[in-house]
């Protein structure tokens, strides 16, 4: 008897006439594994013009949304024009039957127009956040974060769209799968959604930045240890004040939040790849106790370590 075939996640990515090629490419770069059946669809007749100076041929219409597990609107027109009624109705029907809806960058505007963000937190590109809030007062617009998961997923600009898709990939296929894709794309494997949209210096380059980067790498190799800003500043040959400022500029978040994110991500990898007890995972990831791990897992991932391991292995099977 043959083993059952793993279910492929059906993803519908919505394109439109005048789309930016890079925005359209983001879901395809992340969800290109055999675990996904990704189709590009459009409410507009093919071929579609792009801002890149070339046309693209799209083989599928909005009926694709009726069979999709995940629907992604990777952006929208820069003038944030009203969406066609057919697209709004297709989005509403997909959400009503339980499909995961994702709006990257300006893609939040049609989702809000469809009423899918009413009463929910959402984000978009920082330059358009005020417009989203003014047009759709029922939406709780968070202007600062990279992405928001409040039943419907929304993200800030292009790079944040990658972060958001990697976050979704992590949910569907686990931390290792997301890390592999991130390495291939040469991007950070996991930036927490609450991280600031604007980072002054995201990539350290030389001199003291080399020491700073080495310190972060060292912390990642010693997550089970206790860490203080004073000790790390000394290791980087910086003052506490300079280290703190440098850390915020480079990562867009505080050291405490960054360390928590790294520990949660490491715990995810251990839960996926080993049969270690929850207590041992907690100690190896730096949480100290299973209770602390459960509390932080619940706060960050809205699940328990045991449920996460069970769900991941069921999905992998």
Short mmCIF file of C-alpha atoms in Angstrom, two decimals:
data_model
loop_
_atom_site.label_atom_id
_atom_site.label_comp_id
_atom_site.label_asym_id
_atom_site.label_seq_id
_atom_site.Cartn_x
_atom_site.Cartn_y
_atom_site.Cartn_z
CA UNK A 1 0.00 0.00 0.00
CA UNK A 2 1.40 3.39 -0.94
CA UNK A 3 1.97 6.02 1.75
CA UNK A 4 -0.55 8.89 1.67
CA UNK A 5 0.55 11.94 -0.26
CA UNK A 6 1.06 15.06 1.84
CA UNK A 7 -1.54 17.74 1.24
CA UNK A 8 -0.29 20.64 -0.88
CA UNK A 9 -1.28 24.11 0.26
CA UNK A 10 -3.16 25.84 -2.55
CA UNK A 11 -2.14 29.49 -2.81
CA UNK A 12 -3.80 32.09 -5.02
CA UNK A 13 -1.73 35.24 -5.67
CA UNK A 14 -3.72 38.12 -7.12
CA UNK A 15 -2.11 40.17 -9.88
CA UNK A 16 -3.58 43.19 -11.68
CA UNK A 17 -2.87 45.44 -14.62
CA UNK A 18 -0.03 47.79 -13.63
CA UNK A 19 1.44 45.63 -10.86
CA UNK A 20 5.04 46.00 -9.68
CA UNK A 21 6.97 42.85 -10.68
CA UNK A 22 8.97 42.70 -7.45
CA UNK A 23 5.86 42.74 -5.27
CA UNK A 24 4.36 39.96 -7.38
CA UNK A 25 7.53 37.89 -7.09
CA UNK A 26 7.64 37.90 -3.27
CA UNK A 27 5.14 35.06 -2.63
CA UNK A 28 6.64 33.03 -5.46
CA UNK A 29 10.14 33.32 -3.97
CA UNK A 30 8.96 32.07 -0.57
CA UNK A 31 6.29 29.49 -1.47
CA UNK A 32 8.16 27.70 -4.27
CA UNK A 33 8.51 24.34 -2.53
CA UNK A 34 6.65 21.22 -3.67
CA UNK A 35 4.44 21.62 -0.58
CA UNK A 36 2.65 24.48 -2.36
CA UNK A 37 0.43 24.71 -5.41
CA UNK A 38 0.78 28.41 -6.25
CA UNK A 39 -1.30 30.01 -8.98
CA UNK A 40 -1.30 33.61 -10.21
CA UNK A 41 -4.78 34.93 -10.94
CA UNK A 42 -6.25 38.29 -11.90
CA UNK A 43 -9.52 40.20 -12.23
CA UNK A 44 -8.07 41.88 -15.33
CA UNK A 45 -7.73 40.38 -18.82
CA UNK A 46 -4.31 39.02 -19.79
CA UNK A 47 -1.68 40.12 -20.68
CA UNK A 48 -1.11 42.41 -17.72
CA UNK A 49 1.15 45.43 -17.97
CA UNK A 50 3.76 45.84 -15.23
CA UNK A 51 5.70 48.82 -13.93
CA UNK A 52 8.86 47.01 -15.08
CA UNK A 53 8.16 47.76 -18.74
CA UNK A 54 7.06 44.26 -19.72
CA UNK A 55 3.78 42.34 -19.82
CA UNK A 56 2.90 39.08 -18.11
CA UNK A 57 0.45 36.40 -19.16
CA UNK A 58 -1.89 35.17 -16.41
CA UNK A 59 -3.77 31.93 -16.98
CA UNK A 60 -6.27 32.06 -14.10
CA UNK A 61 -9.20 34.25 -13.11
CA UNK A 62 -10.74 35.01 -9.71
CA UNK A 63 -12.46 31.61 -9.61
CA UNK A 64 -9.09 30.33 -8.38
CA UNK A 65 -9.84 31.97 -5.02
CA UNK A 66 -12.76 29.58 -4.48
CA UNK A 67 -10.34 26.64 -4.16
CA UNK A 68 -7.40 28.33 -2.44
CA UNK A 69 -6.30 27.66 1.14
CA UNK A 70 -4.35 30.95 1.16
CA UNK A 71 -5.12 34.11 -0.81
CA UNK A 72 -2.35 36.72 -1.16
CA UNK A 73 -2.78 40.24 -2.51
CA UNK A 74 0.89 41.25 -2.85
CA UNK A 75 0.24 44.99 -3.32
CA UNK A 76 -2.22 47.42 -4.89
CA UNK A 77 -2.15 50.51 -7.11
CA UNK A 78 -0.08 53.40 -5.76
CA UNK A 79 -3.11 55.68 -5.90
CA UNK A 80 -5.01 53.21 -3.68
CA UNK A 81 -7.96 53.30 -6.06
CA UNK A 82 -11.16 51.37 -5.25
CA UNK A 83 -10.96 47.70 -6.08
CA UNK A 84 -13.37 46.16 -8.63
CA UNK A 85 -16.52 44.68 -7.15
CA UNK A 86 -15.67 41.20 -8.47
CA UNK A 87 -12.38 41.18 -6.55
CA UNK A 88 -14.01 42.38 -3.32
CA UNK A 89 -16.71 39.71 -3.55
CA UNK A 90 -14.15 36.98 -4.26
CA UNK A 91 -12.11 38.06 -1.23
CA UNK A 92 -15.20 38.05 0.99
CA UNK A 93 -16.24 34.58 -0.16
CA UNK A 94 -12.74 33.17 0.32
CA UNK A 95 -12.52 34.57 3.84
CA UNK A 96 -16.01 33.36 4.75
CA UNK A 97 -15.20 29.78 3.82
CA UNK A 98 -12.01 29.86 5.92
CA UNK A 99 -9.17 30.68 3.51
CA UNK A 100 -6.18 32.51 4.99
CA UNK A 101 -6.16 36.05 3.60
CA UNK A 102 -2.90 38.00 3.28
CA UNK A 103 -2.44 41.62 2.17
CA UNK A 104 1.16 42.69 1.60
CA UNK A 105 2.07 46.38 1.50
CA UNK A 106 -0.79 48.30 -0.21
CA UNK A 107 -2.72 45.03 -0.52
CA UNK A 108 -4.28 46.02 2.80
CA UNK A 109 -6.46 48.61 1.01
CA UNK A 110 -8.72 46.19 -0.94
CA UNK A 111 -8.93 43.94 2.15
CA UNK A 112 -10.13 46.92 4.18
CA UNK A 113 -12.53 47.91 1.41
CA UNK A 114 -13.97 44.39 1.52
CA UNK A 115 -14.55 44.79 5.26
CA UNK A 116 -12.15 42.01 6.16
CA UNK A 117 -10.10 44.27 8.47
CA UNK A 118 -12.99 45.87 10.36
CA UNK A 119 -12.30 45.69 14.09
CA UNK A 120 -8.89 44.13 13.47
CA UNK A 121 -5.34 45.39 13.77
CA UNK A 122 -3.57 45.83 10.44
CA UNK A 123 -0.60 47.57 8.89
CA UNK A 124 0.61 48.79 5.51
CA UNK A 125 3.52 50.80 4.12
CA UNK A 126 4.29 53.59 6.59
CA UNK A 127 3.77 56.29 3.93
CA UNK A 128 0.18 55.10 3.34
CA UNK A 129 -0.83 54.24 6.92
CA UNK A 130 -2.61 57.55 7.53
CA UNK A 131 -4.61 57.14 4.32
CA UNK A 132 -5.68 53.64 5.36
CA UNK A 133 -6.78 54.90 8.77
CA UNK A 134 -8.69 57.85 7.30
CA UNK A 135 -10.50 55.80 4.65
CA UNK A 136 -11.31 52.89 6.95
CA UNK A 137 -11.82 54.09 10.53
CA UNK A 138 -13.04 50.64 11.61
CA UNK A 139 -9.50 49.30 11.04
CA UNK A 140 -6.98 49.56 13.90
CA UNK A 141 -3.95 50.72 11.90
CA UNK A 142 -0.54 50.04 13.44
CA UNK A 143 1.87 52.36 11.67
CA UNK A 144 5.08 51.04 13.21
CA UNK A 145 5.24 47.27 12.80
CA UNK A 146 6.49 44.97 10.03
CA UNK A 147 3.41 42.76 9.90
CA UNK A 148 0.27 41.97 11.86
CA UNK A 149 -1.49 38.63 12.24
CA UNK A 150 -5.03 39.32 13.44
CA UNK A 151 -6.84 36.50 11.61
CA UNK A 152 -6.07 38.40 8.39
CA UNK A 153 -2.34 38.93 7.76
CA UNK A 154 -1.08 42.35 6.63
CA UNK A 155 2.43 43.69 6.18
CA UNK A 156 4.36 46.90 5.59
CA UNK A 157 6.54 47.51 2.48
CA UNK A 158 8.39 45.10 0.18
CA UNK A 159 10.98 43.75 2.65
CA UNK A 160 8.29 43.36 5.30
CA UNK A 161 6.28 41.37 2.75
CA UNK A 162 9.14 38.87 2.67
CA UNK A 163 9.14 38.78 6.47
CA UNK A 164 5.41 38.21 6.51
CA UNK A 165 5.59 35.37 3.96
CA UNK A 166 8.46 33.75 5.87
CA UNK A 167 6.36 34.01 9.03
CA UNK A 168 3.50 32.23 7.26
CA UNK A 169 5.89 29.61 5.87
CA UNK A 170 7.19 29.06 9.40
CA UNK A 171 3.62 28.45 10.57
CA UNK A 172 2.86 26.02 7.76
CA UNK A 173 6.13 24.11 7.43
CA UNK A 174 8.26 24.92 10.48
CA UNK A 175 11.29 26.99 11.39
CA UNK A 176 13.83 24.92 9.44
CA UNK A 177 11.90 25.30 6.18
CA UNK A 178 11.62 29.07 6.70
CA UNK A 179 15.32 29.32 7.59
CA UNK A 180 16.33 27.43 4.44
CA UNK A 181 14.33 29.77 2.23
CA UNK A 182 15.68 32.81 4.10
CA UNK A 183 19.25 31.62 3.55
CA UNK A 184 18.59 31.17 -0.17
CA UNK A 185 17.17 34.70 -0.34
CA UNK A 186 19.96 36.09 1.90
CA UNK A 187 17.50 37.70 4.30
CA UNK A 188 16.99 37.48 8.05
CA UNK A 189 15.26 34.16 8.82
CA UNK A 190 12.86 35.61 11.37
CA UNK A 191 11.99 39.21 12.10
CA UNK A 192 9.19 39.49 14.63
CA UNK A 193 6.12 41.30 13.35
CA UNK A 194 6.28 43.91 16.11
CA UNK A 195 9.71 45.09 14.99
CA UNK A 196 9.91 48.66 13.70
CA UNK A 197 9.36 49.24 9.96
CA UNK A 198 12.24 51.68 9.62
CA UNK A 199 15.74 50.52 10.57
CA UNK A 200 18.51 53.05 10.09
CA UNK A 201 21.38 50.59 9.59
CA UNK A 202 20.08 47.04 9.12
CA UNK A 203 23.40 45.56 7.91
CA UNK A 204 26.56 46.18 9.98
CA UNK A 205 29.50 46.80 7.69
CA UNK A 206 32.87 47.37 9.33
CA UNK A 207 34.96 48.37 12.34
CA UNK A 208 32.96 48.40 15.54
CA UNK A 209 30.03 46.95 13.57
CA UNK A 210 32.08 43.77 13.05
CA UNK A 211 32.50 43.44 16.80
CA UNK A 212 28.81 44.14 17.27
CA UNK A 213 27.82 41.44 14.78
CA UNK A 214 30.19 38.97 16.43
CA UNK A 215 28.52 39.66 19.78
CA UNK A 216 25.07 38.90 18.34
CA UNK A 217 26.39 35.68 16.80
CA UNK A 218 27.93 34.75 20.15
CA UNK A 219 24.63 35.35 21.97
CA UNK A 220 22.84 33.14 19.43
CA UNK A 221 25.29 30.34 20.22
CA UNK A 222 24.77 30.77 23.97
CA UNK A 223 21.03 31.33 24.29
CA UNK A 224 20.88 29.18 27.43
CA UNK A 225 23.12 31.65 29.29
CA UNK A 226 22.06 34.79 31.12
CA UNK A 227 22.95 37.97 29.24
CA UNK A 228 23.23 41.55 30.41
CA UNK A 229 23.64 44.65 28.27
CA UNK A 230 26.65 45.72 30.33
CA UNK A 231 28.46 42.43 29.70
CA UNK A 232 27.66 42.44 25.99
CA UNK A 233 28.68 46.08 25.64
CA UNK A 234 32.02 45.23 27.21
CA UNK A 235 32.42 42.27 24.84
CA UNK A 236 31.78 44.64 21.91
CA UNK A 237 34.19 47.22 23.40
CA UNK A 238 31.37 49.78 23.59
CA UNK A 239 29.77 51.85 26.30
CA UNK A 240 26.35 50.69 27.46
CA UNK A 241 24.74 53.76 25.89
CA UNK A 242 26.51 53.26 22.56
CA UNK A 243 25.72 49.55 22.49
CA UNK A 244 22.03 50.19 23.22
CA UNK A 245 21.78 52.84 20.50
CA UNK A 246 23.71 50.68 18.05
CA UNK A 247 21.47 47.71 18.79
CA UNK A 248 18.28 49.68 18.19
CA UNK A 249 19.65 51.16 14.94
CA UNK A 250 20.77 47.77 13.64
CA UNK A 251 17.79 45.60 14.61
CA UNK A 252 14.86 47.97 15.05
CA UNK A 253 14.02 46.55 18.46
CA UNK A 254 15.32 46.33 22.02
CA UNK A 255 17.86 43.74 23.12
CA UNK A 256 15.32 42.18 25.50
CA UNK A 257 12.77 41.69 22.71
CA UNK A 258 15.40 40.48 20.24
CA UNK A 259 16.69 37.92 22.72
CA UNK A 260 13.17 36.67 23.40
CA UNK A 261 12.56 36.28 19.65
CA UNK A 262 15.80 34.31 19.21
CA UNK A 263 14.94 32.02 22.11
CA UNK A 264 11.43 31.35 20.84
CA UNK A 265 12.79 30.59 17.35
CA UNK A 266 15.40 28.22 18.82
CA UNK A 267 12.73 26.47 20.88
CA UNK A 268 10.69 26.02 17.71
CA UNK A 269 13.64 24.37 15.96
CA UNK A 270 14.23 22.03 18.92
CA UNK A 271 10.54 21.07 19.07
CA UNK A 272 10.56 20.34 15.34
CA UNK A 273 13.80 18.40 15.14
CA UNK A 274 14.06 16.48 18.42
CA UNK A 275 12.07 14.46 20.93
CA UNK A 276 13.57 16.37 23.86
CA UNK A 277 11.22 17.02 26.76
CA UNK A 278 9.59 20.44 27.07
CA UNK A 279 11.68 21.04 30.19
CA UNK A 280 14.93 20.33 28.31
CA UNK A 281 13.86 22.50 25.37
CA UNK A 282 13.13 25.32 27.82
CA UNK A 283 16.59 25.04 29.36
CA UNK A 284 18.43 24.79 26.03
CA UNK A 285 16.57 27.81 24.63
CA UNK A 286 17.29 29.91 27.70
CA UNK A 287 13.85 30.06 29.32
CA UNK A 288 14.94 28.23 32.46
CA UNK A 289 11.72 26.33 33.04
CA UNK A 290 8.91 24.71 31.10
CA UNK A 291 6.46 27.15 32.69
CA UNK A 292 8.39 30.16 31.38
CA UNK A 293 8.63 28.59 27.91
CA UNK A 294 4.88 27.93 27.85
CA UNK A 295 4.11 31.51 28.90
CA UNK A 296 6.32 33.07 26.23
CA UNK A 297 5.20 30.59 23.55
CA UNK A 298 1.59 31.46 24.29
CA UNK A 299 2.31 35.20 24.19
CA UNK A 300 4.31 35.11 20.94
CA UNK A 301 2.83 32.20 18.96
CA UNK A 302 -0.63 31.83 20.56
CA UNK A 303 -0.07 28.13 21.18
CA UNK A 304 1.71 25.81 23.61
CA UNK A 305 5.03 24.03 22.94
CA UNK A 306 3.29 20.64 22.98
CA UNK A 307 0.59 21.76 20.55
CA UNK A 308 3.20 23.37 18.32
CA UNK A 309 5.21 20.12 18.13
CA UNK A 310 2.06 18.08 17.49
CA UNK A 311 0.76 20.44 14.80
CA UNK A 312 4.15 20.69 13.10
CA UNK A 313 4.59 16.93 12.92
CA UNK A 314 1.04 16.41 11.73
CA UNK A 315 1.67 18.96 8.97
CA UNK A 316 5.00 17.38 8.06
CA UNK A 317 3.35 13.98 7.81
#
